[in-house]
Coordinates of C-alpha atoms and ligand atoms in Angstrom, one line a residue:
Chain A
M21 CA 80.3 -171.1 91.2
K22 CA 81.5 -172.2 87.8
R23 CA 81.9 -168.6 86.8
A24 CA 83.8 -167.8 90.0
T25 CA 86.2 -170.7 89.2
A26 CA 86.7 -169.5 85.7
A27 CA 87.5 -166.0 86.9
F28 CA 89.9 -167.3 89.5
L29 CA 91.7 -169.5 87.0
F30 CA 91.9 -166.6 84.5
F31 CA 93.6 -164.3 86.9
A32 CA 95.8 -167.0 88.3
L33 CA 97.0 -167.8 84.8
L34 CA 97.6 -164.1 84.1
A35 CA 99.8 -163.8 87.3
V36 CA 101.8 -166.9 86.5
L37 CA 102.4 -165.8 82.9
W38 CA 103.5 -162.4 84.1
E39 CA 105.8 -163.9 86.7
V40 CA 107.4 -166.1 84.1
L41 CA 107.9 -163.3 81.7
V42 CA 109.7 -161.2 84.3
R43 CA 111.8 -164.0 85.7
T44 CA 113.0 -165.1 82.3
G45 CA 113.9 -161.5 81.5
V46 CA 111.5 -161.1 78.5
W47 CA 110.2 -158.1 80.4
P48 CA 113.0 -156.1 81.9
H49 CA 112.9 -156.2 85.7
M50 CA 113.7 -152.5 85.9
L51 CA 110.4 -151.6 84.3
V52 CA 108.1 -154.3 85.5
P53 CA 108.2 -155.9 88.9
A54 CA 107.1 -159.5 89.3
P55 CA 103.7 -160.3 90.9
S56 CA 105.5 -162.0 93.8
E57 CA 107.3 -158.7 94.5
V58 CA 104.0 -156.8 94.3
L59 CA 102.5 -159.3 96.7
R60 CA 105.4 -158.9 99.1
Y61 CA 105.0 -155.1 99.0
L62 CA 101.3 -155.4 99.7
V63 CA 101.9 -157.8 102.6
D64 CA 104.5 -155.5 104.1
A65 CA 102.4 -152.4 103.6
V66 CA 99.5 -154.0 105.3
A67 CA 101.7 -155.3 108.2
D68 CA 103.3 -151.9 108.9
G69 CA 99.9 -150.1 108.6
T70 CA 100.6 -147.7 105.8
L71 CA 98.2 -149.3 103.4
P72 CA 95.2 -149.7 105.7
G73 CA 95.8 -146.1 106.9
A74 CA 95.9 -144.7 103.4
M75 CA 92.8 -146.7 102.4
A76 CA 90.9 -145.4 105.4
V77 CA 91.8 -141.8 104.6
T78 CA 90.8 -142.2 100.9
L79 CA 87.6 -144.1 101.5
K80 CA 86.5 -141.6 104.1
R81 CA 87.0 -138.7 101.6
L82 CA 85.2 -140.6 98.9
V83 CA 82.2 -141.7 101.1
L84 CA 81.8 -138.3 102.7
G85 CA 82.0 -136.4 99.4
Y86 CA 79.8 -138.9 97.6
V87 CA 77.1 -138.9 100.3
A88 CA 77.1 -135.1 100.2
G89 CA 77.0 -135.1 96.4
F90 CA 74.0 -137.4 96.5
A91 CA 72.3 -135.4 99.2
L92 CA 72.7 -132.3 97.0
G93 CA 72.2 -133.9 93.6
L94 CA 68.9 -135.6 94.2
P95 CA 67.0 -132.5 95.4
L96 CA 68.6 -130.4 92.7
G97 CA 67.5 -132.9 90.1
L98 CA 63.9 -132.9 91.5
L99 CA 63.8 -129.1 91.4
I100 CA 65.0 -129.0 87.8
A101 CA 62.5 -131.6 86.8
R102 CA 59.6 -129.9 88.6
F103 CA 60.2 -126.2 87.8
K104 CA 60.8 -124.8 84.3
F105 CA 62.7 -121.9 85.8
F106 CA 65.3 -124.3 87.4
A107 CA 65.5 -126.4 84.3
D108 CA 66.5 -123.3 82.3
T109 CA 69.0 -122.1 84.9
L110 CA 70.3 -124.8 87.2
G111 CA 69.7 -127.5 84.5
L112 CA 72.0 -125.8 82.1
M113 CA 74.6 -125.2 84.7
A114 CA 74.5 -128.9 85.8
L115 CA 74.9 -130.0 82.1
G116 CA 77.9 -127.7 81.7
L117 CA 79.6 -128.7 85.0
Q118 CA 79.1 -132.4 84.4
A119 CA 81.1 -132.1 81.2
L120 CA 84.0 -130.7 83.3
P121 CA 86.4 -133.2 84.9
S122 CA 86.2 -132.1 88.5
I123 CA 90.0 -132.3 88.9
C124 CA 90.0 -129.0 87.0
W125 CA 88.7 -127.5 90.2
A126 CA 91.9 -128.4 92.0
P127 CA 93.7 -125.0 91.6
L128 CA 90.7 -123.1 92.9
A129 CA 89.9 -125.6 95.6
L130 CA 93.5 -125.2 96.9
L131 CA 93.2 -121.5 96.8
W132 CA 89.9 -121.5 98.7
F133 CA 90.4 -124.3 101.2
G134 CA 94.2 -124.7 101.3
Q135 CA 95.8 -128.2 101.4
T136 CA 93.0 -129.6 103.6
E137 CA 90.3 -132.2 103.6
A138 CA 87.9 -129.5 102.5
A139 CA 89.6 -129.2 99.2
M140 CA 89.3 -132.9 98.6
F141 CA 85.7 -132.9 99.8
F142 CA 84.9 -130.1 97.3
I143 CA 86.5 -132.0 94.4
V144 CA 84.7 -135.2 95.2
I145 CA 81.3 -133.4 95.5
M146 CA 81.9 -131.7 92.2
G147 CA 82.7 -135.0 90.6
S148 CA 79.5 -136.8 91.8
V149 CA 76.8 -134.2 92.2
W150 CA 76.0 -133.3 88.5
S151 CA 75.7 -136.8 87.3
I152 CA 73.2 -137.5 90.0
T153 CA 71.3 -134.3 89.4
L154 CA 71.0 -134.9 85.6
A155 CA 70.0 -138.5 86.0
T156 CA 67.3 -137.6 88.6
D157 CA 66.0 -135.0 86.3
A158 CA 65.9 -137.4 83.3
G159 CA 64.4 -140.1 85.4
V160 CA 61.5 -137.9 86.6
R161 CA 60.8 -136.6 83.2
H162 CA 60.6 -140.1 81.8
V163 CA 58.0 -141.3 84.3
P164 CA 54.9 -142.2 82.3
P165 CA 52.1 -139.7 83.2
I166 CA 49.6 -142.6 83.6
Y167 CA 51.4 -143.7 86.8
V168 CA 50.8 -140.3 88.3
R169 CA 47.2 -140.2 87.1
A170 CA 46.5 -143.7 88.5
A171 CA 48.0 -142.6 91.8
Q172 CA 46.0 -139.5 91.9
T173 CA 42.7 -141.2 91.4
M174 CA 43.6 -143.4 94.4
G175 CA 44.0 -140.3 96.5
S176 CA 47.7 -139.7 96.3
R177 CA 48.7 -136.0 96.4
G178 CA 51.8 -133.8 96.4
L179 CA 54.6 -135.2 98.6
H180 CA 53.1 -138.7 98.6
T181 CA 53.0 -138.8 94.8
W182 CA 56.6 -137.7 94.7
S183 CA 57.9 -140.1 97.3
H184 CA 55.7 -143.1 96.4
V185 CA 55.3 -142.8 92.6
I186 CA 57.7 -140.4 90.9
L187 CA 60.8 -141.3 92.8
P188 CA 60.4 -145.1 92.6
A189 CA 59.4 -144.9 89.0
A190 CA 62.5 -142.9 88.3
L191 CA 64.7 -145.3 90.3
P192 CA 66.4 -147.0 87.3
F193 CA 67.6 -143.6 86.0
I194 CA 68.7 -142.4 89.5
V195 CA 70.7 -145.6 90.2
S196 CA 72.6 -145.4 86.9
G197 CA 73.3 -141.7 87.7
M198 CA 74.5 -142.7 91.2
K199 CA 76.8 -145.2 89.6
Q200 CA 78.2 -142.7 87.2
G201 CA 78.6 -140.2 90.0
W202 CA 80.5 -142.7 92.0
A203 CA 82.9 -143.5 89.2
F204 CA 83.5 -139.8 88.5
A205 CA 84.1 -139.1 92.2
W206 CA 86.5 -142.0 92.5
R207 CA 88.6 -140.8 89.5
S208 CA 88.8 -137.2 90.5
L209 CA 89.8 -138.1 94.0
M210 CA 92.6 -140.3 92.8
A211 CA 93.8 -137.6 90.4
A212 CA 93.6 -135.0 93.2
E213 CA 95.5 -137.2 95.7
I214 CA 98.2 -137.9 93.1
Y215 CA 98.8 -134.3 92.2
I216 CA 98.1 -132.4 95.3
T217 CA 99.8 -132.8 98.7
I218 CA 97.2 -132.7 101.4
L219 CA 98.6 -132.0 104.8
T220 CA 95.7 -133.5 106.8
G221 CA 95.9 -137.1 105.6
F222 CA 97.9 -139.5 103.5
G223 CA 95.7 -141.3 101.0
L224 CA 96.1 -144.1 98.4
G225 CA 96.9 -141.5 95.7
H226 CA 99.7 -140.1 97.7
L227 CA 101.1 -143.5 98.3
L228 CA 101.1 -144.0 94.6
H229 CA 102.8 -140.7 94.1
Y230 CA 105.6 -141.5 96.5
G231 CA 106.0 -144.9 94.9
R232 CA 106.8 -143.1 91.7
E233 CA 109.2 -140.7 93.4
L234 CA 111.1 -143.5 94.9
H235 CA 110.9 -145.5 91.7
A236 CA 109.2 -148.3 93.7
M237 CA 107.2 -149.9 90.9
D238 CA 106.2 -152.8 93.1
A239 CA 104.4 -150.2 95.3
V240 CA 102.8 -148.4 92.3
L241 CA 101.4 -151.7 90.9
G242 CA 100.3 -152.9 94.3
I243 CA 98.4 -149.7 95.0
I244 CA 96.9 -149.8 91.5
L245 CA 95.6 -153.3 92.3
V246 CA 94.2 -152.0 95.6
I247 CA 92.4 -149.2 93.7
I248 CA 91.0 -151.7 91.2
G249 CA 89.9 -153.9 94.0
I250 CA 88.0 -151.1 95.7
G251 CA 86.3 -150.2 92.5
L252 CA 85.3 -153.8 91.8
L253 CA 84.1 -154.4 95.4
T254 CA 81.9 -151.3 95.5
D255 CA 80.4 -152.3 92.2
K256 CA 79.7 -155.8 93.3
L257 CA 78.6 -155.0 96.8
L258 CA 76.8 -151.7 96.4
F259 CA 75.5 -151.3 92.9
S260 CA 75.1 -154.8 91.5
P261 CA 72.4 -155.9 94.1
V262 CA 70.4 -152.7 93.4
E263 CA 70.7 -153.1 89.7
R264 CA 69.7 -156.8 90.0
F265 CA 66.7 -155.8 92.0
I266 CA 65.7 -153.2 89.4
H267 CA 66.2 -155.7 86.5
R268 CA 64.1 -158.3 88.3
R269 CA 61.3 -155.9 89.2
W270 CA 61.0 -154.1 85.9
G271 CA 61.7 -157.1 83.8
T272 CA 64.6 -155.4 82.0
A273 CA 67.2 -158.2 82.6
R274 CA 68.5 -159.9 79.5
Chain V
M4 CA 23.8 -122.6 93.0
N5 CA 21.3 -124.9 94.7
E6 CA 18.6 -124.5 92.1
E7 CA 20.9 -126.0 89.5
I8 CA 21.1 -129.3 91.3
P9 CA 18.2 -131.5 90.1
T10 CA 15.6 -132.0 92.8
G11 CA 14.3 -135.5 93.7
S12 CA 17.0 -138.1 94.0
P13 CA 20.3 -136.2 93.9
A14 CA 22.7 -137.2 91.2
K15 CA 25.9 -138.8 92.4
V16 CA 27.6 -137.6 89.3
A17 CA 26.2 -134.9 87.1
V18 CA 27.8 -134.1 83.7
E19 CA 26.4 -130.7 82.6
D20 CA 26.8 -129.7 79.0
V21 CA 30.4 -130.7 78.7
S22 CA 32.4 -130.1 75.5
K23 CA 36.0 -130.9 74.9
T24 CA 38.2 -130.3 71.9
F25 CA 41.8 -131.5 71.5
R26 CA 44.3 -129.7 69.4
A27 CA 45.9 -132.3 67.2
R28 CA 48.9 -131.5 65.1
H29 CA 47.1 -129.7 62.3
D30 CA 43.5 -129.6 63.2
L31 CA 41.1 -129.7 66.1
V32 CA 39.5 -132.9 67.2
Q33 CA 36.2 -132.4 68.9
A34 CA 35.9 -135.3 71.3
L35 CA 32.8 -134.3 73.3
D36 CA 30.0 -132.1 72.1
H37 CA 27.6 -130.8 74.7
V38 CA 27.3 -134.0 76.7
S39 CA 24.9 -134.1 79.7
L40 CA 24.6 -137.2 81.9
Q41 CA 23.1 -137.8 85.3
V42 CA 24.2 -140.8 87.3
R43 CA 22.2 -141.7 90.4
E44 CA 23.7 -143.0 93.6
G45 CA 24.3 -146.7 93.3
E46 CA 23.5 -146.8 89.6
F47 CA 25.5 -148.9 87.1
V48 CA 25.8 -147.0 83.9
C49 CA 27.4 -148.4 80.8
L50 CA 28.8 -146.1 78.1
V51 CA 28.8 -147.7 74.7
G52 CA 30.1 -146.2 71.5
P53 CA 32.5 -146.6 68.6
S54 CA 36.2 -146.2 69.0
G55 CA 37.4 -142.7 69.3
C56 CA 34.0 -141.2 70.2
G57 CA 35.2 -139.7 73.5
K58 CA 34.3 -142.2 76.1
T59 CA 37.8 -142.2 77.8
T60 CA 37.8 -138.4 77.5
L61 CA 34.5 -138.2 79.4
L62 CA 35.7 -140.6 82.1
N63 CA 38.9 -138.6 82.6
I64 CA 36.8 -135.4 82.9
I65 CA 34.5 -137.0 85.5
A66 CA 37.6 -138.2 87.3
G67 CA 39.0 -134.7 87.4
L68 CA 42.1 -135.7 85.5
D69 CA 41.1 -133.6 82.6
T70 CA 39.1 -130.3 82.4
P71 CA 36.3 -129.6 80.0
D72 CA 36.4 -126.6 77.6
S73 CA 32.9 -125.8 78.6
G74 CA 30.3 -127.2 81.0
R75 CA 31.1 -128.8 84.3
V76 CA 30.9 -131.9 86.3
L77 CA 29.3 -132.2 89.8
A78 CA 30.1 -135.0 92.2
D79 CA 27.6 -135.0 95.1
G80 CA 26.5 -131.6 93.9
K81 CA 30.0 -130.1 94.2
P82 CA 31.9 -129.1 91.1
V83 CA 34.8 -131.4 90.4
T84 CA 38.1 -129.5 90.4
G85 CA 40.6 -132.3 90.5
A86 CA 41.2 -136.0 91.0
G87 CA 39.8 -137.4 94.3
S88 CA 39.9 -140.9 95.8
D89 CA 36.0 -140.8 95.8
R90 CA 36.1 -141.2 92.0
L91 CA 38.6 -144.0 91.2
V92 CA 39.5 -144.8 87.6
M93 CA 40.4 -148.1 86.3
F94 CA 42.2 -147.1 83.1
Q95 CA 42.0 -148.7 79.7
E96 CA 45.6 -149.8 79.9
P97 CA 46.4 -151.5 83.3
A98 CA 48.7 -148.7 84.5
L99 CA 50.2 -151.0 87.2
F100 CA 53.3 -149.8 89.1
P101 CA 56.3 -151.9 88.0
W102 CA 58.3 -151.1 91.1
L103 CA 55.8 -152.8 93.3
D104 CA 54.9 -156.5 93.5
V105 CA 51.4 -157.7 92.9
R106 CA 50.1 -157.4 96.4
S107 CA 51.7 -154.0 97.0
N108 CA 50.0 -152.7 93.9
V109 CA 46.6 -153.6 95.5
L110 CA 47.8 -152.1 98.8
F111 CA 48.7 -148.8 97.2
G112 CA 45.2 -147.4 97.3
L113 CA 44.4 -149.1 100.6
N114 CA 47.4 -147.4 102.2
L115 CA 45.9 -144.1 101.4
K116 CA 42.8 -144.8 103.5
P117 CA 43.7 -143.5 106.9
N118 CA 41.1 -145.4 108.9
L119 CA 42.3 -148.9 108.0
G120 CA 44.7 -150.9 110.1
K121 CA 47.6 -152.8 108.7
A122 CA 46.0 -156.2 109.2
E123 CA 42.8 -155.0 107.7
R124 CA 44.6 -153.7 104.6
L125 CA 46.3 -157.0 104.1
E126 CA 43.1 -158.8 104.5
V127 CA 41.2 -156.7 102.0
A128 CA 44.1 -157.0 99.5
Q129 CA 44.1 -160.8 100.0
Y130 CA 40.3 -160.9 99.5
Y131 CA 40.4 -159.1 96.1
L132 CA 43.4 -160.9 94.9
Q133 CA 41.6 -164.1 95.6
L134 CA 38.5 -162.8 93.8
V135 CA 40.5 -162.2 90.6
G136 CA 42.4 -165.4 90.9
L137 CA 45.8 -164.0 91.7
E138 CA 46.2 -165.3 95.2
K139 CA 49.1 -167.5 94.1
F140 CA 51.0 -164.5 92.7
L141 CA 51.1 -162.2 95.7
H142 CA 54.8 -161.5 95.4
A143 CA 55.2 -161.8 91.6
N144 CA 56.5 -158.9 89.6
V145 CA 54.1 -157.1 87.4
H146 CA 56.1 -157.9 84.2
E147 CA 55.7 -161.6 84.9
L148 CA 52.0 -161.4 84.6
S149 CA 50.1 -162.1 81.3
G150 CA 48.0 -159.4 79.8
G151 CA 44.8 -160.8 81.2
M152 CA 46.4 -161.2 84.6
K153 CA 47.5 -157.6 84.6
Q154 CA 44.0 -156.5 83.8
R155 CA 42.7 -158.7 86.7
L156 CA 45.2 -157.1 89.0
A157 CA 44.2 -153.6 87.9
L158 CA 40.6 -154.6 88.7
A159 CA 41.6 -155.8 92.2
R160 CA 43.5 -152.6 92.7
A161 CA 40.5 -150.5 91.6
L162 CA 37.9 -152.4 93.7
A163 CA 40.0 -152.8 96.9
P164 CA 39.7 -149.2 98.2
N165 CA 35.9 -149.4 97.7
P166 CA 35.5 -146.0 96.1
R167 CA 32.1 -144.3 96.1
V168 CA 32.3 -143.9 92.3
L169 CA 34.1 -146.3 90.2
L170 CA 35.0 -145.3 86.6
M171 CA 35.9 -148.3 84.5
D172 CA 37.4 -148.0 81.0
E173 CA 36.9 -151.3 79.2
P174 CA 38.3 -153.3 82.1
F175 CA 37.7 -156.7 80.5
G176 CA 39.1 -155.9 77.1
S177 CA 41.8 -158.4 77.0
L178 CA 40.4 -161.3 79.0
D179 CA 39.4 -164.7 77.8
A180 CA 35.7 -165.4 77.7
L181 CA 35.7 -167.8 80.6
T182 CA 37.4 -165.4 83.0
R183 CA 35.3 -162.6 81.8
D184 CA 32.0 -164.5 82.5
Q185 CA 33.3 -165.3 86.0
L186 CA 34.2 -161.6 86.6
Y187 CA 30.7 -160.5 85.3
G188 CA 29.3 -162.6 88.1
D189 CA 31.8 -161.3 90.7
L190 CA 31.4 -157.7 89.7
Q191 CA 27.6 -158.0 90.0
S192 CA 27.8 -159.6 93.4
I193 CA 30.3 -157.0 94.7
W194 CA 28.1 -154.2 93.3
A195 CA 25.0 -155.8 94.9
Q196 CA 26.7 -155.8 98.3
R197 CA 28.3 -152.4 98.1
R198 CA 25.9 -150.5 95.9
R199 CA 28.6 -148.2 94.6
T200 CA 28.1 -146.0 91.6
V201 CA 29.7 -147.3 88.5
V202 CA 30.4 -145.8 85.1
F203 CA 31.5 -148.5 82.8
V204 CA 32.9 -148.1 79.3
T205 CA 32.6 -150.9 76.9
H206 CA 32.5 -151.8 73.2
N207 CA 30.5 -154.9 73.9
A208 CA 26.7 -154.5 73.8
R209 CA 26.2 -157.8 75.5
E210 CA 28.5 -156.8 78.3
A211 CA 26.6 -153.5 78.7
A212 CA 23.3 -155.3 78.8
C213 CA 24.6 -157.7 81.4
L214 CA 26.1 -155.2 83.8
G215 CA 24.2 -151.9 83.3
D216 CA 21.0 -150.5 84.9
R217 CA 21.2 -148.1 82.0
V218 CA 23.2 -148.2 78.7
V219 CA 24.2 -144.8 77.2
L220 CA 24.9 -144.8 73.5
F221 CA 27.5 -142.4 72.1
S222 CA 27.6 -141.2 68.6
P223 CA 30.8 -141.3 66.6
R224 CA 33.0 -138.2 66.8
P225 CA 32.1 -135.7 68.1
G226 CA 30.8 -137.7 71.0
R227 CA 27.2 -137.0 71.8
I228 CA 24.7 -139.0 73.7
Q229 CA 22.5 -140.6 71.1
E230 CA 20.2 -142.9 72.9
Q231 CA 19.7 -144.5 76.3
F232 CA 18.4 -147.9 77.3
E233 CA 17.0 -148.9 80.7
I234 CA 17.8 -152.5 81.3
R235 CA 15.3 -153.9 83.7
L236 CA 16.4 -157.5 84.0
A237 CA 16.6 -159.2 87.4
R238 CA 20.0 -159.6 88.9
P239 CA 22.3 -161.4 89.0
R240 CA 22.1 -161.6 85.2
D241 CA 23.5 -164.4 83.2
I242 CA 25.4 -163.1 80.2
N243 CA 24.2 -166.0 78.1
S244 CA 20.5 -165.7 78.8
V245 CA 18.0 -165.1 76.0
E246 CA 16.4 -161.9 77.4
L247 CA 19.8 -160.4 77.8
A248 CA 20.6 -161.3 74.2
S249 CA 17.5 -159.5 72.9
H250 CA 18.6 -156.3 74.8
A251 CA 22.1 -156.6 73.4
T252 CA 20.7 -157.0 69.9
E253 CA 18.6 -153.9 70.3
I254 CA 21.7 -151.9 71.4
T255 CA 23.8 -153.3 68.6
R256 CA 21.1 -152.4 66.1
A257 CA 21.0 -148.8 67.4
L258 CA 24.8 -148.6 67.3
K259 CA 24.8 -149.5 63.6
R260 CA 22.0 -147.1 62.9
H261 CA 23.9 -144.2 64.3
L262 CA 27.1 -145.3 62.7
K263 CA 25.6 -145.3 59.2
P264 CA 25.2 -141.6 58.6
E265 CA 28.9 -141.2 59.4
L266 CA 29.9 -143.9 57.0
R267 CA 27.9 -142.3 54.3
E268 CA 29.6 -139.0 55.1
V269 CA 33.0 -140.6 54.6
A270 CA 32.0 -142.2 51.3
E271 CA 31.0 -138.9 49.8
Ligands
ATP17 N1 45.4 -136.0 74.6 C1 44.8 -136.0 73.4 N2 45.3 -135.2 72.4 C2 44.8 -135.1 71.2 N3 43.7 -135.8 70.9 C3 43.1 -136.6 71.8 C4 43.7 -136.8 73.1 N4 42.9 -137.6 73.8 C5 41.9 -138.0 73.0 N5 42.1 -137.4 71.8 C6 41.1 -137.6 70.6 O1 39.8 -137.5 71.1 C7 39.0 -138.5 70.5 C8 38.3 -139.3 71.6 O2 39.3 -140.0 72.3 P1 38.9 -141.1 73.4 O3 40.1 -141.7 73.9 O4 38.0 -140.4 74.4 O5 38.0 -142.1 72.6 P2 37.3 -143.5 73.1 O6 35.9 -143.3 72.9 O7 37.8 -143.8 74.5 O8 37.9 -144.6 72.1 P3 38.2 -146.1 72.4 O9 36.9 -146.8 72.5 O10 39.0 -146.5 71.2 O11 39.0 -146.2 73.6 C9 39.9 -139.3 69.6 O12 39.7 -138.9 68.3 C10 41.3 -139.0 70.0 O13 42.1 -139.0 68.9
MG18 MG1 39.0 -145.2 75.3

């Protein structure tokens, strides 16, 4: 509670300071809108439905692409960890592709899929899948062999060993890979939405883009705040509880 | 194949002329040198020997977790080709699963027994956790336990599935004397009820004399069986009794006798 209060006071103070700097003209109003204006924009955009609509479009792309990326990345990682052949081939490919910001796929994605959801889907998948693949592979290879041996003498075999020993033992690695994959997917989706016009839906990135075109800096800042908020919220609601569980179970918390 | 199985009482576990050499960085380490050992059904055999003589290696080979370079191991007359839940190992280090809480660790082996119901499993887990004094820690995390508590949990996890053959590698190594004495009693009473076959590795001659029907003495590397002692004391045995102490002294003396040639060799 005390920490929440401290955080609230910090941000409130920041907003007040900013408002004062703009109102007194220290910061030119042309370049920096006041927080009150940003707030007004946000209220209006929510009221007329543009903001909720854009959020829905963006989040749908993100979630669909990320879930697909996870569904692909986990089995790929397991294959790479299990078979030397896949480590030498797919493993190398994953390592290379992970180093590539997935927005670089945009020209090809447009060529292949046109200005459609499929292009966005592809970019988000390419942003998330390789992090998850590599983390899964690393996690599996770091499982102490004694766990597997202990399980085997208790009668665990094959699939049971994978699902009940290797995967849970690799969980800390997999979760940090999932977090990284999420961050990469989110960044590439924003970049894609800002630079590419997609005819099938109008996302947060597009809103930001048009804010720039119309020189509506209150809109730009408002949407930036929304994007930050979504990032914070997924971290706090999705990943933090899992990470807390892992720290508690494994005893790795500070 | 049948004529190779000794007639009379069939051996539950038969180690036949097993040798094992490890390739270390520069040289070869011979861990086991033509070891043969027969363990009868329901027998409690203690393996005693100096550190590094190959006791763990032998246990791993019996368990099917490791393969011998030559020789073979038979369980119930059938060659061992891999790990099986009929031969459960309690490892030298606790090897508990950190992603499971205390009770779920004990349930792991029980869940792999298809003919147990859920209620039964919980009951068995509860029983063994109580036996090792962890009933108040059912939902604790493994890292929250002390070293001795971890070892007691590993003991509960090994006993709970009631394996036909239990292979124990210095299970009481890091326990305090009081807990250890209590567990000697508990282990003997469980063993008396269940009559499972146990191969038990220890450094402690007194522990071996207390628990074993037979004590098998290993030589320093390469591990060979040097001498065997039948312990014919009535059970349950009290670790502090005088007859037991005399057996323990005899084992200790033999250990020292076999250790000496090695020491001389080193000095030269
Ligand atoms: N995986 C391995 N690779 C190389 N050498 C090994 C390996 N496992 C065991 N050894 C060697 O084989 C020998 C026997 O080891 P083992 O663990 O069986 O001894 P031990 O009798 O159980 O000793 P302790 O009582 O200290 O546990 C040792 O010299 C050890 O260094
Ligand atoms: Mg050992």
